[in-house]
Every structure is written in structure tokens, then in C-alpha cells.
Short mmCIF file of C-alpha atoms in Angstrom, two decimals:
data_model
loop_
_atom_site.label_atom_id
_atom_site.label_comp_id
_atom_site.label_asym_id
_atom_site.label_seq_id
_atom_site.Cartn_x
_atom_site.Cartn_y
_atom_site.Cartn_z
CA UNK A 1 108.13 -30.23 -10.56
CA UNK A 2 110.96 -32.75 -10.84
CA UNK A 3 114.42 -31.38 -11.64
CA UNK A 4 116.22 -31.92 -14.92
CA UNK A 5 119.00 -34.38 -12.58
CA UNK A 6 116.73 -35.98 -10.94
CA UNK A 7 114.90 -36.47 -14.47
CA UNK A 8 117.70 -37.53 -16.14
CA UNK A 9 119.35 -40.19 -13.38
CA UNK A 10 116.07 -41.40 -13.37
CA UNK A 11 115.89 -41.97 -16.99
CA UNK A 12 119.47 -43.55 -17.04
CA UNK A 13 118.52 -45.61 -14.22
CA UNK A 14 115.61 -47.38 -17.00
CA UNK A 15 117.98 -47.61 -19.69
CA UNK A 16 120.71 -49.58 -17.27
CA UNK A 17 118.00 -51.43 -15.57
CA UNK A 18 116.72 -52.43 -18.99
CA UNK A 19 120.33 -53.20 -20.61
CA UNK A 20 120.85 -55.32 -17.54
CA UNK A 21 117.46 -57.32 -18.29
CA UNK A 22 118.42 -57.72 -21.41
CA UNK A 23 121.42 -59.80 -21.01
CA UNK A 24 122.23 -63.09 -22.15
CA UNK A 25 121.47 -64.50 -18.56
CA UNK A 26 118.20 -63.98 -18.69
CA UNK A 27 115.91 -65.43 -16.07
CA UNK A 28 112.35 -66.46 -16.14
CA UNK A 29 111.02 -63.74 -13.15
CA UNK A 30 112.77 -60.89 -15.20
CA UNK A 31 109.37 -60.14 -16.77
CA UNK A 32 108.01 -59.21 -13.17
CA UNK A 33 111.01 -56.76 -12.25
CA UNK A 34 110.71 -54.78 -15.47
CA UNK A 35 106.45 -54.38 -14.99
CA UNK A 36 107.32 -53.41 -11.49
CA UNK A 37 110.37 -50.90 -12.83
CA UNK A 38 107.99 -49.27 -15.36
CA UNK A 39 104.79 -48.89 -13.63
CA UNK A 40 106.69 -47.18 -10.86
CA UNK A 41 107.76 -44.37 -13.35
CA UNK A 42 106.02 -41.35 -12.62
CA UNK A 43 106.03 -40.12 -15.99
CA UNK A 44 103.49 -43.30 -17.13
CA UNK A 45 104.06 -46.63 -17.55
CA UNK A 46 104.70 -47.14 -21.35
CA UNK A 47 106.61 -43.70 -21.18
CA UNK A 48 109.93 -45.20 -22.41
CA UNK A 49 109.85 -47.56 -25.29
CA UNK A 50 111.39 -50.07 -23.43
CA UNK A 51 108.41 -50.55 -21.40
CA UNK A 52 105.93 -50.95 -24.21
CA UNK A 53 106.03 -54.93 -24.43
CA UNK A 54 106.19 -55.84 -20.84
CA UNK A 55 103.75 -53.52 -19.40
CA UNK A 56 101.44 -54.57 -22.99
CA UNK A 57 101.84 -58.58 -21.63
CA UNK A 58 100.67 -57.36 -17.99
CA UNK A 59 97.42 -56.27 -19.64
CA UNK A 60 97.04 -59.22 -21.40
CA UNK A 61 97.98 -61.66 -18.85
CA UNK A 62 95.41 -59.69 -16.35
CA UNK A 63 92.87 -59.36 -18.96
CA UNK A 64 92.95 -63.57 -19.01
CA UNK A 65 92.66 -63.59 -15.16
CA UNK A 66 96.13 -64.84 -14.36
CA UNK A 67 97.53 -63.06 -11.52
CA UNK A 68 100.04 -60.12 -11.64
CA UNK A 69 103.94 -61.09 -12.17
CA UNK A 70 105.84 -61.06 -8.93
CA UNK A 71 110.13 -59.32 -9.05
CA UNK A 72 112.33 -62.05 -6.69
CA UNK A 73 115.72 -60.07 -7.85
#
């Protein structure tokens, strides 16, 4: 069972991560780091609702065969 910290540095460690991405410098390979940030939460990936719309794309973009979004940051 994970601890309430850990739990909740994890959980402000998405909503930084996420404010960061969200910035006005945006750059194209964001997309890929936040898939990669949210499928690696161990609570699910669509568990926050700042996942919802990336991880959403990934199954759509799979679903049409392209291949799966790569993090260079």
C-alpha cells in the first residue's frame, strides 16, 4: 500500500508536470512526455483529469496504426 506522502508528492508531481506542459512555450513532442507521464501512474492512466485528452489521442492515434508518441525532453 502506498503512503499518503508518497501519494500526495506523487500527485503534485502531475499537477507541476502538467502546469509546466501547459505553458506558453509549448513544443510539438510535449504530447509524448505527458502519455509517457500518465501511463506510468500506478493509479491508471486517465486517473487525473489532466490525462484524459492525451492518453484519449494515444488510443486514437494507435487505433489508426500510427506509431506510439516518443518524450525527447
Amino acid at each position: 500500500m502506498i503512503s499518503p506522502t508518497v501519494r500526495a508528492l506523487f500527485c503534485a508531481f502531475v499537477l507541476l508536470s502538467s502546469y509546466c506542459i501547459s505553458s506558453s512555450h509549448a513544443q510539438a513532442d510535449d504530447w509524448g512526455c505527458q502519455v509517457l507521464l500518465c501511463l506510468s501512474n500506478p493509479g491508471g492512466p486517465m486517473q487525473f483529469a489532466e490525462c484524459v485528452p492525451p492518453v484519449q489521442r494515444l488510443w486514437n492515434e494507435l487505433a489508426r496504426g500510427r506509431p506510439f508518441p516518443t518524450c525527447s525532453g
